[in-house]
Short mmCIF file of C-alpha atoms and ligand atoms in Angstrom, two decimals:
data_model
loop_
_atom_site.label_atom_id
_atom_site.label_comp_id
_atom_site.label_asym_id
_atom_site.label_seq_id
_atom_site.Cartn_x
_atom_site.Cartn_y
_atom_site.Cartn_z
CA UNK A 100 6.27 39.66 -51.68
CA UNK A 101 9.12 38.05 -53.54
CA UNK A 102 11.29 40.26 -55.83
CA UNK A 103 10.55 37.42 -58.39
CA UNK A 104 7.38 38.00 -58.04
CA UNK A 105 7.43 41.47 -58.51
CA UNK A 106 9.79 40.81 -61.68
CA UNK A 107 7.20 38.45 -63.14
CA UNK A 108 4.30 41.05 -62.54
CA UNK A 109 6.48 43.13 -65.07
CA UNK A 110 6.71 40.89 -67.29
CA UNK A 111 2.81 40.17 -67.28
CA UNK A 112 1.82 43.82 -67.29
CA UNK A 113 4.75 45.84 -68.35
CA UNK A 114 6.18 48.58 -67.00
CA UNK A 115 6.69 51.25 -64.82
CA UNK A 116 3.62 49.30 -62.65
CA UNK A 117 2.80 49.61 -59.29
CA UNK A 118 2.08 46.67 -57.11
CA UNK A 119 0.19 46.82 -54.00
CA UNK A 120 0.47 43.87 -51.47
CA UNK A 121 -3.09 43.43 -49.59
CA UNK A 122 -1.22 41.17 -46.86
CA UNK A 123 0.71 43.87 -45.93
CA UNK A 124 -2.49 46.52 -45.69
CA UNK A 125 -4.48 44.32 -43.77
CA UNK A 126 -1.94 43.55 -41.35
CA UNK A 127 -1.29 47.06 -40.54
CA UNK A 128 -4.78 47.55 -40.14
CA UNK A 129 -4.67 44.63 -37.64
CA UNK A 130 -2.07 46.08 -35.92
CA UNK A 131 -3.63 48.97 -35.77
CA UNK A 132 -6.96 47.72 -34.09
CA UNK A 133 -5.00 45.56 -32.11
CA UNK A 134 -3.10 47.94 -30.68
CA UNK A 135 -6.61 49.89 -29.55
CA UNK A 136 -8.04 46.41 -28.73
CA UNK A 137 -9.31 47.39 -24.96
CA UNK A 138 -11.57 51.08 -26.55
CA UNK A 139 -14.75 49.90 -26.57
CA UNK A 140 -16.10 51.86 -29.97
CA UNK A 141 -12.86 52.03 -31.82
CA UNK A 142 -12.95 53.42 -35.37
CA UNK A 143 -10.91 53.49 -38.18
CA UNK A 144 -11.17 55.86 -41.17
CA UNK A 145 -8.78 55.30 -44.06
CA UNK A 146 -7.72 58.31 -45.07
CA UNK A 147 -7.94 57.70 -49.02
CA UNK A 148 -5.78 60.75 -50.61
CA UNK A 149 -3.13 58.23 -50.03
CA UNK A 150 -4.15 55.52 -52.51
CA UNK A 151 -7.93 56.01 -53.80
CA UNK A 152 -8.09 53.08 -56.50
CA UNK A 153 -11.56 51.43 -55.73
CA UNK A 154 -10.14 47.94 -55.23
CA UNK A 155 -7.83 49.20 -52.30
CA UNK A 156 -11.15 50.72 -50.90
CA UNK A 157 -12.95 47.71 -50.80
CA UNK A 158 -9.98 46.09 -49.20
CA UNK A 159 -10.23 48.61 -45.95
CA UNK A 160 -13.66 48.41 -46.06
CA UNK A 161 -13.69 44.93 -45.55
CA UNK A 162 -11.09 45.12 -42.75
CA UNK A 163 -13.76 47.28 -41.19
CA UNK A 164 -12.57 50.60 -41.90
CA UNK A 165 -14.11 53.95 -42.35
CA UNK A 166 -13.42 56.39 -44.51
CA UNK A 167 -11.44 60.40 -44.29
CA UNK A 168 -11.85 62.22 -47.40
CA UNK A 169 -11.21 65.68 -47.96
CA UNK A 170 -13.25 66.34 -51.54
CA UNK A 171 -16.88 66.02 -52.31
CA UNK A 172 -14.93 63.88 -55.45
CA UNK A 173 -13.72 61.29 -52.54
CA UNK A 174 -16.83 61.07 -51.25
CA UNK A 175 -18.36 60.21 -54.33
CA UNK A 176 -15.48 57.47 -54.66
CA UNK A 177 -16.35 55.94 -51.32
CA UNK A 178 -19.82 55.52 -51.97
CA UNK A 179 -19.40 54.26 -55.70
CA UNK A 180 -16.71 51.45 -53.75
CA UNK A 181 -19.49 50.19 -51.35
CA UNK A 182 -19.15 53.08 -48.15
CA UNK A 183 -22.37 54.09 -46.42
CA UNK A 184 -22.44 57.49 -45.80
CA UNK A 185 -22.30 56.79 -42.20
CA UNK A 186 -18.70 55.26 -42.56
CA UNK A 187 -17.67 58.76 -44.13
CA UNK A 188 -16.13 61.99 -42.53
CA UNK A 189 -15.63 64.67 -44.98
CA UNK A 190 -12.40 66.54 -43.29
CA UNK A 191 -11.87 69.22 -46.12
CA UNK A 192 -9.56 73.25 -45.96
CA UNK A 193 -10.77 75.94 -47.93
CA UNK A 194 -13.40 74.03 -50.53
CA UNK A 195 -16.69 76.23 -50.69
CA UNK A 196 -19.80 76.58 -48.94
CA UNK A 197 -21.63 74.89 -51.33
CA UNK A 198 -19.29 71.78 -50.99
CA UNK A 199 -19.53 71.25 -47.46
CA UNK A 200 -23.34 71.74 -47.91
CA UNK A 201 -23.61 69.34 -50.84
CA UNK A 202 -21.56 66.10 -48.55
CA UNK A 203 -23.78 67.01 -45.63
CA UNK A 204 -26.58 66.60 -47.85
CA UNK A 205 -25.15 63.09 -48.80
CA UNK A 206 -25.11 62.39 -44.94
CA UNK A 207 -21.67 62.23 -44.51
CA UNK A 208 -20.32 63.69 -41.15
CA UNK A 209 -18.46 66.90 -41.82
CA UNK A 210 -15.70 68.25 -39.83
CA UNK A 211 -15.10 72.33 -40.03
CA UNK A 212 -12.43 73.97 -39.53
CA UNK A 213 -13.26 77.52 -40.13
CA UNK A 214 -14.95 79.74 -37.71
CA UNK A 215 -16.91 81.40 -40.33
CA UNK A 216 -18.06 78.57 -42.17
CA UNK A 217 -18.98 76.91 -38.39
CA UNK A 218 -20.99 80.76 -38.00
CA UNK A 219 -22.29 79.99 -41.37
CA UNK A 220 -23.02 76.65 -41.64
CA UNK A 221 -24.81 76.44 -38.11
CA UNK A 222 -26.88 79.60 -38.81
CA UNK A 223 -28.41 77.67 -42.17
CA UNK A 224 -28.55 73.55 -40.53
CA UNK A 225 -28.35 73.94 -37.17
CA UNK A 226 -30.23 70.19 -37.01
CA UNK A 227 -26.89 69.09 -38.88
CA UNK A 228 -24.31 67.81 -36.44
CA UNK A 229 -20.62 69.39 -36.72
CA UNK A 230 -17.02 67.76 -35.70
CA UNK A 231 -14.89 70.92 -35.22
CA UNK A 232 -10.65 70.51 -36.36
CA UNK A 233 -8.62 72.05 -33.99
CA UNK A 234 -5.21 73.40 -33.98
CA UNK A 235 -3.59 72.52 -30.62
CA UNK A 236 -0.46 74.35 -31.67
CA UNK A 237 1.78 71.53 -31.14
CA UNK A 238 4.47 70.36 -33.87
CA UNK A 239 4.29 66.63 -33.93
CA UNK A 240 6.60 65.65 -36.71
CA UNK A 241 9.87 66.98 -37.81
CA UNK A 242 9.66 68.11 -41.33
CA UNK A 243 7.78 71.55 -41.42
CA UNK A 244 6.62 71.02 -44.84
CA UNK A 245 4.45 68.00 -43.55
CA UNK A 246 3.34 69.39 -39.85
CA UNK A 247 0.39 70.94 -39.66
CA UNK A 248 -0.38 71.55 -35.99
CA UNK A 249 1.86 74.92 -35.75
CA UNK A 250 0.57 78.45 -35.12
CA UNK A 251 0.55 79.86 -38.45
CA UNK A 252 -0.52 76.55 -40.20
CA UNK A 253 -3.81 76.71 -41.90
CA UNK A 254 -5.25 73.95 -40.75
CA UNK A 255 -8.12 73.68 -37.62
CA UNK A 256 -9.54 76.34 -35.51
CA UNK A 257 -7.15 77.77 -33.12
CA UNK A 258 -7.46 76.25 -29.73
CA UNK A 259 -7.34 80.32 -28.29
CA UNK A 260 -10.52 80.15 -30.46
CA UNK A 261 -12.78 77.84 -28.35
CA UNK A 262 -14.40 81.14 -26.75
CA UNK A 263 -15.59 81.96 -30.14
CA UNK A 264 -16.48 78.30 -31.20
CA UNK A 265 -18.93 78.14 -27.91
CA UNK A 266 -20.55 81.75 -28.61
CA UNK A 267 -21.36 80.55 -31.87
CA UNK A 268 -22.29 76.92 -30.93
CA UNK A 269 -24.77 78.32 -28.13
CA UNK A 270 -26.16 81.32 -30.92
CA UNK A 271 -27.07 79.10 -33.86
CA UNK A 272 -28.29 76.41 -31.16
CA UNK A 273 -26.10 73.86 -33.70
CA UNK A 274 -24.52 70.44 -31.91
CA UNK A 275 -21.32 69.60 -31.68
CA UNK A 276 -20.54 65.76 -32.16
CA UNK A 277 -16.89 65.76 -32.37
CA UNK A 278 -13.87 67.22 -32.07
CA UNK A 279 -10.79 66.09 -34.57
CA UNK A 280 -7.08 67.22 -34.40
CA UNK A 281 -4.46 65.97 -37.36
CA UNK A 282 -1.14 67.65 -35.74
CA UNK A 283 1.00 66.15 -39.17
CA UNK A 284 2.00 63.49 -40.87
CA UNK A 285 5.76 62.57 -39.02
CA UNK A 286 5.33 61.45 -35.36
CA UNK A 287 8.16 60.97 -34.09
CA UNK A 288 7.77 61.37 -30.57
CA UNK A 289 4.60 59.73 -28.76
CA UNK A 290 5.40 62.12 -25.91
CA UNK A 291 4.23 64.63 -28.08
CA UNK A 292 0.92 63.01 -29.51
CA UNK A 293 -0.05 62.83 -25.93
CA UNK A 294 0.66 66.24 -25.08
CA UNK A 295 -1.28 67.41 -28.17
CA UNK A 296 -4.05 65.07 -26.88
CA UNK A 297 -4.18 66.24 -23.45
CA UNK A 298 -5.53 69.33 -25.28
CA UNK A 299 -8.16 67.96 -27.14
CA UNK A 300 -9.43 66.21 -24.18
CA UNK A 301 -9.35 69.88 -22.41
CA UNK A 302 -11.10 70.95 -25.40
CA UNK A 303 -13.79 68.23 -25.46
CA UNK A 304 -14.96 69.16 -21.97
CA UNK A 305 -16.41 72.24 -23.55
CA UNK A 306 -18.53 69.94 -25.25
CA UNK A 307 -21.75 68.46 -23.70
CA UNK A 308 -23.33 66.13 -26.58
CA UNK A 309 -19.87 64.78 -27.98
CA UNK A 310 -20.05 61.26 -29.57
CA UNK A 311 -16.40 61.15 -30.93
CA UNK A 312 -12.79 62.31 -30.27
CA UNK A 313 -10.72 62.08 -33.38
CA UNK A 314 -7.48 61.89 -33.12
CA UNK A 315 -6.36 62.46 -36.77
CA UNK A 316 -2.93 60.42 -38.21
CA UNK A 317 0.89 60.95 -38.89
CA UNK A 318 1.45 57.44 -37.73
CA UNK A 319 5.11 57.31 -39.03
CA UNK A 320 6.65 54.04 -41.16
CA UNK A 321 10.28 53.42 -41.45
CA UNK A 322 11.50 54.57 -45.13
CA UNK A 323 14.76 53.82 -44.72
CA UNK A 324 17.24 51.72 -42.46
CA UNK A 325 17.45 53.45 -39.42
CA UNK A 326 14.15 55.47 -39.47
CA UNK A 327 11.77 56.29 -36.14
CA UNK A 328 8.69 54.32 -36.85
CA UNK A 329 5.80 55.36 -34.57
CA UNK A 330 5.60 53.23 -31.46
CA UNK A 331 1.80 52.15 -32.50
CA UNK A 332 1.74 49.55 -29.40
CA UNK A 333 2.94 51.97 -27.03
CA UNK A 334 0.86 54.34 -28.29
CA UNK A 335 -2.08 52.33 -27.39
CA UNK A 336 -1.49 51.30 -24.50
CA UNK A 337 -1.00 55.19 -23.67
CA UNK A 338 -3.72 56.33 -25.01
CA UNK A 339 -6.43 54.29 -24.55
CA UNK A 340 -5.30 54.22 -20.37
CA UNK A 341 -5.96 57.97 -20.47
CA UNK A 342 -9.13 57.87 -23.16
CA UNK A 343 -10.87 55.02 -20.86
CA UNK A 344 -10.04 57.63 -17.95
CA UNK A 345 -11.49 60.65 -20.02
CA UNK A 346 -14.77 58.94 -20.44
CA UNK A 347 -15.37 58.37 -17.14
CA UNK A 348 -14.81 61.81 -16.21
CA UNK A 349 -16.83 63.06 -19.43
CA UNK A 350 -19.56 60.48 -18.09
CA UNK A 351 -20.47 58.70 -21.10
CA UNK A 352 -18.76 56.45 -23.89
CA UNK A 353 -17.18 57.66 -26.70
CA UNK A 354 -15.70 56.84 -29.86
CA UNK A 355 -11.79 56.89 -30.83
CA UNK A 356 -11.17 57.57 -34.17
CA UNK A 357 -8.22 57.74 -36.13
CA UNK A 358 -7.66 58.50 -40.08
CA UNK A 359 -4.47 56.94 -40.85
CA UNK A 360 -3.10 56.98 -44.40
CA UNK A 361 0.63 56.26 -44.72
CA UNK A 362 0.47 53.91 -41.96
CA UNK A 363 -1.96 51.44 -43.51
CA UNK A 364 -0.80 51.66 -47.26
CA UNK A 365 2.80 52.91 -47.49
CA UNK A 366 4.81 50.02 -46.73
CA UNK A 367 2.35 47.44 -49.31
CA UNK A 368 3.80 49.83 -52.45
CA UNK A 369 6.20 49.04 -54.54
CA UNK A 370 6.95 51.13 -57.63
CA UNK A 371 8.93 49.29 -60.59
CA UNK A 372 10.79 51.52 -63.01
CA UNK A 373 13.43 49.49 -65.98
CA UNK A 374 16.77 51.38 -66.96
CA UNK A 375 16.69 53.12 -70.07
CA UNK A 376 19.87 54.40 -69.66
CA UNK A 377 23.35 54.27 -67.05
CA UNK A 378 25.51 57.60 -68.29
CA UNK A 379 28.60 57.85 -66.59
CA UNK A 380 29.93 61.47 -66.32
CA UNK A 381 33.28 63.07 -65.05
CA UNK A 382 31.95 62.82 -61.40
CA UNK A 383 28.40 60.59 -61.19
CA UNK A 384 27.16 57.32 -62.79
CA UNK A 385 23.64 58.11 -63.35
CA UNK A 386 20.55 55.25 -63.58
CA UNK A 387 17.87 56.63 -65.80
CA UNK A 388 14.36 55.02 -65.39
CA UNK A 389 11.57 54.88 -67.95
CA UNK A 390 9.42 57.39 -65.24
CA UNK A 391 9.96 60.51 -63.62
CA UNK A 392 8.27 62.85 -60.90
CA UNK A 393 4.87 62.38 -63.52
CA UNK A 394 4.47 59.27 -61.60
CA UNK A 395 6.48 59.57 -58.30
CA UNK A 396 7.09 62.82 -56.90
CA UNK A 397 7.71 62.61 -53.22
CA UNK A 398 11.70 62.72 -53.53
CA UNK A 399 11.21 65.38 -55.27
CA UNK A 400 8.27 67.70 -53.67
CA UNK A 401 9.18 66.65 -49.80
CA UNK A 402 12.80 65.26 -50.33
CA UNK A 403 11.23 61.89 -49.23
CA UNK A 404 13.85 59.01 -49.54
CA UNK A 405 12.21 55.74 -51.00
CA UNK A 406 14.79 52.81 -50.75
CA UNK A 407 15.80 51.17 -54.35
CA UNK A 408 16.69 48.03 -55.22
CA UNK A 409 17.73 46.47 -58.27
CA UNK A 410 15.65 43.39 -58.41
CA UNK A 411 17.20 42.50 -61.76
CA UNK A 412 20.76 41.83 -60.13
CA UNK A 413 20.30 41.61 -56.28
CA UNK A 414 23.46 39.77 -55.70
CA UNK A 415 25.58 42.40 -57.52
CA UNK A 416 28.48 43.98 -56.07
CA UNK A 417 27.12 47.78 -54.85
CA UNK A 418 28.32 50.90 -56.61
CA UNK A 419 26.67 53.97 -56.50
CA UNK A 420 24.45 55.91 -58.51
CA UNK A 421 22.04 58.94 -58.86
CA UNK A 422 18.91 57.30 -59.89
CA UNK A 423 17.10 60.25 -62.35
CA UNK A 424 14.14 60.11 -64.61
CA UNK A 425 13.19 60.92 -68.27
CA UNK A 426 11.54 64.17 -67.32
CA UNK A 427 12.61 67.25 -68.82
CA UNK A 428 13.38 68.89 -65.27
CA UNK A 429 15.38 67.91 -62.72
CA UNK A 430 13.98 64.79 -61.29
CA UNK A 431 16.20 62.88 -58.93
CA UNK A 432 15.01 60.27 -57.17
CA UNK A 433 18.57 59.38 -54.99
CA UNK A 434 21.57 60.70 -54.85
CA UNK A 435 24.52 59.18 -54.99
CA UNK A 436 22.83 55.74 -53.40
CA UNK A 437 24.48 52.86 -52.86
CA UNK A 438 22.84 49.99 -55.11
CA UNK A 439 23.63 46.71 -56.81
CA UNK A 440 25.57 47.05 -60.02
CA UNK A 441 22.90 48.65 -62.72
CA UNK A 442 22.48 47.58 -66.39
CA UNK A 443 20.90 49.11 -69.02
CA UNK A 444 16.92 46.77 -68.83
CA UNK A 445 16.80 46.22 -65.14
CA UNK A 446 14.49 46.52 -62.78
CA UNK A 447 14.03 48.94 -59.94
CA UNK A 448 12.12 48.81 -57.23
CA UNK A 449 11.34 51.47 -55.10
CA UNK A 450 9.97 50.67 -51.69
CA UNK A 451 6.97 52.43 -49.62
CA UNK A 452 5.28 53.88 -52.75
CA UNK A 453 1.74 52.54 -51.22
CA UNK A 454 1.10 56.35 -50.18
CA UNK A 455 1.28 59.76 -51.97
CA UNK A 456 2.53 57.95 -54.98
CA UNK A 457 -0.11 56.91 -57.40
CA UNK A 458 -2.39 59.29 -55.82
CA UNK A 459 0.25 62.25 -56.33
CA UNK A 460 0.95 61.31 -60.31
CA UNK A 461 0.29 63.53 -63.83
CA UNK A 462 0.64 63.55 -67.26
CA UNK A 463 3.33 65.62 -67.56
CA UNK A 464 5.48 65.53 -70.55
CA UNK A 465 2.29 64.13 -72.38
CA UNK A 466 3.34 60.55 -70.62
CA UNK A 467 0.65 57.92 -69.39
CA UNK A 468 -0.02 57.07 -65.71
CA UNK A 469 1.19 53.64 -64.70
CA UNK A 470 -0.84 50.55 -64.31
CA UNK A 471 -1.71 49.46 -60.62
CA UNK A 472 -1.98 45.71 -59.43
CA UNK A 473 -3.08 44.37 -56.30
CA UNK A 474 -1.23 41.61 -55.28
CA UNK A 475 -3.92 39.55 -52.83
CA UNK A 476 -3.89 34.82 -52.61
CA UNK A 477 -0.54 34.85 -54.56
CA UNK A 478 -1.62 36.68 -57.40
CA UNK A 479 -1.60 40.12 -59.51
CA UNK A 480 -4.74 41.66 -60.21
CA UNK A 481 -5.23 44.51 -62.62
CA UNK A 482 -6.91 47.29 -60.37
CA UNK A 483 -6.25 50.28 -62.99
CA UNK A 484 -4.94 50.29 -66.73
CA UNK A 485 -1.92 51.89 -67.82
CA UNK A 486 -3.16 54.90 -69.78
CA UNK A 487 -2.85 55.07 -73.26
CA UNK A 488 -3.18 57.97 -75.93
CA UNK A 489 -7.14 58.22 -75.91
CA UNK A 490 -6.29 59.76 -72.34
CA UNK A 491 -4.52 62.26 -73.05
CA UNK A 492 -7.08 63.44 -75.54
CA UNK A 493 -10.36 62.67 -74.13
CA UNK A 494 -11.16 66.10 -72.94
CA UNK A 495 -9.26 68.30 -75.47
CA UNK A 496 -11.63 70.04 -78.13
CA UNK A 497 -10.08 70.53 -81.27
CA UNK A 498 -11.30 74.14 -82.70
CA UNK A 499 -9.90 75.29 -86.38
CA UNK A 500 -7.16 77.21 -86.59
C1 PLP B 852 -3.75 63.48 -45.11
C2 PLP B 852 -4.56 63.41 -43.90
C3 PLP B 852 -4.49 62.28 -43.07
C4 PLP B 852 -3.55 61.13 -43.30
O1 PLP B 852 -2.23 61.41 -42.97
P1 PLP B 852 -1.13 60.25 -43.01
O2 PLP B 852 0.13 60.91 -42.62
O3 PLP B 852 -1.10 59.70 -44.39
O4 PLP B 852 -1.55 59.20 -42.05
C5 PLP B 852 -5.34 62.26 -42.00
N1 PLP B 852 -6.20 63.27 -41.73
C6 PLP B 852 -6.28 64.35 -42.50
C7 PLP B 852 -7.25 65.42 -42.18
C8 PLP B 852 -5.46 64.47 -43.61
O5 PLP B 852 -5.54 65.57 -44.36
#
């Protein structure tokens, strides 16, 4: 996409907006598939906390994807958008019994990653098949906020655990059909995707009936200049030389999955903000946007850096600025970034906001969520509204005082 583009997308449906660019979602899926080209049952499930609008749904779907969802909410999403239940795993931590129940019950493959709800859940459907999540213990990305394979993380069933897994497996008589590991969201190092794979294979082998090996996300995209971007070609080439060798030793075919998020909708985001207000202090020129962390919070909650541009003045001469918003809280999106001379009425467009943007966003400070546009043939599309004040009072219940 064009920044004049993006600038007339403002114009047509005001702003702060968020544009998505389908071009760039299917061709990451592409590359993706591509890239896993020589597995034999490859599949891909979308893993929709990233971006759930309906519209981007039916995009992946019609790539061929699959669906990850970790609510029963989700779920319901992905059918409403055109999902079977077949094309659905249901990967959630710490929702209820009755939750878990309730997808299964939909026909959606669950994944468990509790030993007691495995005891519990196998005891009461033991006809129901069950992926287990496992923790191999290995920290794949770099930022500990985001990595969830370490020992005391909360996610999966400790790999020391399998003892327990297999006592319970061959007491409740349930079946195992999978076995999943999501080691984080940041890989940096491929090296260490395939070590933490190594020990899902190991783990598989305890398996007998398995018809899938999941091998979760944290397929990494360059944020800014300079970043490690997962090696996704390497990476299959890797991988599917030592799956292909795992299934002949395991002595029957198998499906790789995958439930990418960031990697498939991150870089097709762009979030546009205008300048209320440049204040120059004693020591900082500060860019105030007409949004905050209500609609972007990923600077903020994980220190994320999203690059900015100033579409409205691309040629200017750079200065630098802290770019803040209108929340009442400290909500700095950059600091001290270097960016094209800023006027009061520009644009700015902040890059990767395709995952964990939209998806992330509130009401807070009583201020309506942005619209969303899909950008697919050359054109916008209007996949979600802007809010306006009948949302903010649809649920409230006005008693006397
Ligand atoms: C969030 C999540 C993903 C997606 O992670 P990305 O870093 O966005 O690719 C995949 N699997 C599970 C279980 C998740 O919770």
């Amino acid at each position: 996409m064009q920044p004049k583009d993006l600038l007339a997308l403002v114009e047509e449906f005001d702003h702060p907006l968020y544009v998505y660019d389908a071009a760039v979602i299917e061709r990451q899926y592409l590359r993706l598939t591509n890239a896993f080209s020589k597995v034999e049952n490859l599949r891909i499930n979308y893993a929709m906390k990233a971006l759930s609008n309906i519209s981007i749904l039916k995009l992946l779907k019609k790539c061929g994807s699959g669906l990850d969802t970790v609510s029963i909410q989700e779920v319901q999403l992905g059918l409403h958008a055109g999902f079977t239940p077949d094309k659905i795993i249901f990967t959630p931590n710490g929702v209820s019994f009755e939750e878990i129940e309730a997808v299964a019950e939909l026909g959606v493959q669950i994944n468990i990653d509790n030993l007691s709800v495995l005891e519990h859940f196998g005891a009461k459907h033991p006809k129901i098949p069950v992926c287990i999540r496992i923790n191999p213990h290995v920290m794949a990305g770099g930022n500990e906020n985001i990595s969830v394979g370490h020992i005391d993380s909360k996610f999966g069933i400790s790999i020391y655990q399998i003892p327990h897994v297999l006592r319970i497996v061959e007491n409740t008589g349930m079946h195992i059909n999978g076995i999943h590991m999501h080691t984080g969201s940041d890989i940096l190092d491929i090296e260490v995707f395939l070590y933490a794979s190594e020990i899902l294979f190991d783990t598989a082998k305890h398996f007998k009936n398995l018809d899938f090996l999941d091998f979760g996300s944290g397929f990494k995209v360059p944020y800014k200049k300079g970043d490690i971007e997962t090696n996704i070609e390497e990476l299959g080439k890797k991988l599917t030389k030592r799956f292909l060798a795992f299934e002949k030793e395991y002595g029957r075919t198998l499906t790789l999955a995958f439930e990418p998020g960031k990697f498939l909708v991150s870089e097709a985001g762009f979030f546009l903000a205008k300048i209320n207000v440049v204040k120059q202090t004693t020591s900082t020129v500060f860019a105030g946007i007409d949004s905050g962390f209500n609609h972007l919070i990923r600077p903020m909650f994980y220190g994320s850096q999203h690059q900015i541009e100033n579409i409205s003045n691309p040629k200017g001469k750079e200065r630098f600025y802290t770019v803040v918003g209108y929340i009442c809280e400290t909500d700095t999106f950059a600091n001290n970034r270097r960016i094209t001379e800023i006027k009061e009425g520009d644009i700015l467009c902040f890059k990767n906001a395709g995952a964990y943007c939209y998806s992330m966003s509130s009401n807070y400070n009583s201020r309506f969520k942005p619209a969303e546009v899909l950008w697919k043939d050359g054109k916008g599309h209007l996949i979600s509204k802007r809010e306006t004040f009948e949302d903010l009072i649809k649920n409230q219940i006005v008693i006397e005082i």
